PDB file of C-alpha atoms in Angstrom:
ATOM      1  CA  MET Y 260     -33.179  -0.440 145.960  1.00  0.00           C
ATOM      2  CA  GLY Y 261     -33.859   2.140 143.292  1.00  0.00           C
ATOM      3  CA  SER Y 262     -36.142   4.159 145.540  1.00  0.00           C
ATOM      4  CA  ALA Y 263     -33.590   4.040 148.373  1.00  0.00           C
ATOM      5  CA  ILE Y 264     -31.029   5.546 146.004  1.00  0.00           C
ATOM      6  CA  ARG Y 265     -33.441   8.127 144.567  1.00  0.00           C
ATOM      7  CA  ASN Y 266     -34.354   9.227 148.092  1.00  0.00           C
ATOM      8  CA  SER Y 267     -30.654   9.727 148.864  1.00  0.00           C
ATOM      9  CA  ILE Y 268     -29.707  12.060 146.021  1.00  0.00           C
ATOM     10  CA  ARG Y 269     -30.553  15.616 145.028  1.00  0.00           C
ATOM     11  CA  GLU Y 270     -32.999  16.596 142.263  1.00  0.00           C
ATOM     12  CA  SER Y 271     -30.072  17.657 140.078  1.00  0.00           C
ATOM     13  CA  ASP Y 272     -28.457  14.195 140.265  1.00  0.00           C
ATOM     14  CA  LEU Y 273     -29.162  11.118 138.158  1.00  0.00           C
ATOM     15  CA  ALA Y 274     -29.398   7.488 139.240  1.00  0.00           C
ATOM     16  CA  ALA Y 275     -29.753   4.527 136.895  1.00  0.00           C
ATOM     17  CA  ARG Y 276     -29.535   0.750 136.997  1.00  0.00           C
ATOM     18  CA  ILE Y 277     -26.657  -0.297 134.764  1.00  0.00           C
ATOM     19  CA  GLY Y 278     -27.080  -4.039 135.106  1.00  0.00           C
ATOM     20  CA  GLY Y 279     -28.098  -6.708 137.569  1.00  0.00           C
ATOM     21  CA  GLU Y 280     -27.479  -5.310 141.031  1.00  0.00           C
ATOM     22  CA  GLU Y 281     -25.334  -2.403 139.816  1.00  0.00           C
ATOM     23  CA  PHE Y 282     -26.427   1.206 139.854  1.00  0.00           C
ATOM     24  CA  ALA Y 283     -24.666   4.377 138.746  1.00  0.00           C
ATOM     25  CA  VAL Y 284     -25.252   7.745 140.380  1.00  0.00           C
ATOM     26  CA  PHE Y 285     -24.077  10.897 138.632  1.00  0.00           C
ATOM     27  CA  LEU Y 286     -23.733  13.870 140.971  1.00  0.00           C
ATOM     28  CA  VAL Y 287     -23.828  17.331 139.441  1.00  0.00           C
ATOM     29  CA  GLU Y 288     -21.260  19.777 140.821  1.00  0.00           C
ATOM     30  CA  ALA Y 289     -20.718  17.877 144.055  1.00  0.00           C
ATOM     31  CA  GLY Y 290     -17.465  18.415 145.871  1.00  0.00           C
ATOM     32  CA  ARG Y 291     -15.720  15.777 147.948  1.00  0.00           C
ATOM     33  CA  ASP Y 292     -17.683  16.405 151.148  1.00  0.00           C
ATOM     34  CA  LYS Y 293     -21.084  16.427 149.418  1.00  0.00           C
ATOM     35  CA  THR Y 294     -20.187  13.254 147.490  1.00  0.00           C
ATOM     36  CA  LEU Y 295     -19.203  11.432 150.683  1.00  0.00           C
ATOM     37  CA  GLU Y 296     -22.356  12.684 152.413  1.00  0.00           C
ATOM     38  CA  ILE Y 297     -24.568  11.331 149.619  1.00  0.00           C
ATOM     39  CA  ALA Y 298     -22.684   8.018 149.517  1.00  0.00           C
ATOM     40  CA  GLU Y 299     -23.250   7.590 153.255  1.00  0.00           C
ATOM     41  CA  ARG Y 300     -26.930   8.489 152.877  1.00  0.00           C
ATOM     42  CA  ILE Y 301     -27.287   5.789 150.181  1.00  0.00           C
ATOM     43  CA  ARG Y 302     -25.623   3.257 152.472  1.00  0.00           C
ATOM     44  CA  GLN Y 303     -27.909   4.163 155.369  1.00  0.00           C
ATOM     45  CA  ASN Y 304     -31.064   4.104 153.232  1.00  0.00           C
ATOM     46  CA  MET Y 305     -30.242   0.603 152.003  1.00  0.00           C
ATOM     47  CA  ARG Y 306     -30.879  -0.626 155.547  1.00  0.00           C
ATOM     48  CA  GLY Y 307     -34.531   0.277 155.029  1.00  0.00           C
ATOM     49  CA  VAL Y 308     -34.695  -1.954 151.952  1.00  0.00           C
ATOM     50  CA  ARG Y 309     -34.392  -5.064 154.136  1.00  0.00           C
ATOM     51  CA  ARG Y 310     -37.444  -4.075 156.132  1.00  0.00           C
ATOM     52  CA  ALA Y 311     -39.424  -3.065 153.035  1.00  0.00           C
ATOM     53  CA  VAL Y 312     -38.989  -6.439 151.318  1.00  0.00           C
ATOM     54  CA  GLY Y 313     -39.192  -8.557 154.477  1.00  0.00           C
ATOM     55  CA  ILE Y 314     -35.623  -9.867 154.586  1.00  0.00           C
ATOM     56  CA  GLU Y 315     -34.490  -8.405 157.885  1.00  0.00           C
ATOM     57  CA  ASP Y 316     -32.598 -11.605 158.657  1.00  0.00           C
ATOM     58  CA  ARG Y 317     -30.254 -11.016 155.699  1.00  0.00           C
ATOM     59  CA  GLU Y 318     -27.545  -8.437 155.201  1.00  0.00           C
ATOM     60  CA  ILE Y 319     -27.544  -6.000 152.290  1.00  0.00           C
ATOM     61  CA  THR Y 320     -24.119  -4.575 151.591  1.00  0.00           C
ATOM     62  CA  VAL Y 321     -23.211  -1.595 149.461  1.00  0.00           C
ATOM     63  CA  SER Y 322     -19.907  -1.015 147.676  1.00  0.00           C
ATOM     64  CA  ILE Y 323     -19.399   2.486 146.322  1.00  0.00           C
ATOM     65  CA  GLY Y 324     -16.697   3.554 143.870  1.00  0.00           C
ATOM     66  CA  ILE Y 325     -16.252   7.296 143.379  1.00  0.00           C
ATOM     67  CA  CYS Y 326     -14.833   8.931 140.270  1.00  0.00           C
ATOM     68  CA  VAL Y 327     -14.557  12.555 139.142  1.00  0.00           C
ATOM     69  CA  HIS Y 328     -15.442  13.199 135.506  1.00  0.00           C
ATOM     70  CA  GLY Y 329     -12.549  14.689 133.579  1.00  0.00           C
ATOM     71  CA  PRO Y 330     -12.462  16.436 130.200  1.00  0.00           C
ATOM     72  CA  GLY Y 331     -12.739  14.041 127.277  1.00  0.00           C
ATOM     73  CA  GLN Y 332     -13.742  11.025 129.368  1.00  0.00           C
ATOM     74  CA  THR Y 333     -16.434   8.764 127.968  1.00  0.00           C
ATOM     75  CA  LEU Y 334     -19.154   7.132 130.020  1.00  0.00           C
ATOM     76  CA  ASN Y 335     -17.260   3.844 129.770  1.00  0.00           C
ATOM     77  CA  ASP Y 336     -14.100   5.556 131.084  1.00  0.00           C
ATOM     78  CA  ILE Y 337     -16.010   6.910 134.075  1.00  0.00           C
ATOM     79  CA  LEU Y 338     -17.701   3.604 134.898  1.00  0.00           C
ATOM     80  CA  LEU Y 339     -14.407   1.713 134.621  1.00  0.00           C
ATOM     81  CA  ARG Y 340     -12.678   4.186 136.939  1.00  0.00           C
ATOM     82  CA  ALA Y 341     -15.503   4.055 139.478  1.00  0.00           C
ATOM     83  CA  ASP Y 342     -15.391   0.245 139.360  1.00  0.00           C
ATOM     84  CA  GLN Y 343     -11.645   0.330 140.032  1.00  0.00           C
ATOM     85  CA  ASN Y 344     -12.288   2.598 143.027  1.00  0.00           C
ATOM     86  CA  LEU Y 345     -14.692   0.201 144.774  1.00  0.00           C
TER      87      LEU Y 345
END
């Protein structure tokens, strides 16, 4: 899953596992259209994960919550907002 995400983002972006099956992706200076494009690329690349691990008979779903970082927001604020936007 991690490599599917890494292959979906730009060099300037950051992806990290934040627990269990949850990942966070921080996009640097990405407008709305670029953010949606990357989110769709992540979703599409997750289809390849099924083939790579031999579970083609099972469905992998992706839920993506998007949040824009505002002045003074902490990491916890951002993650909470993104979680609310799933």
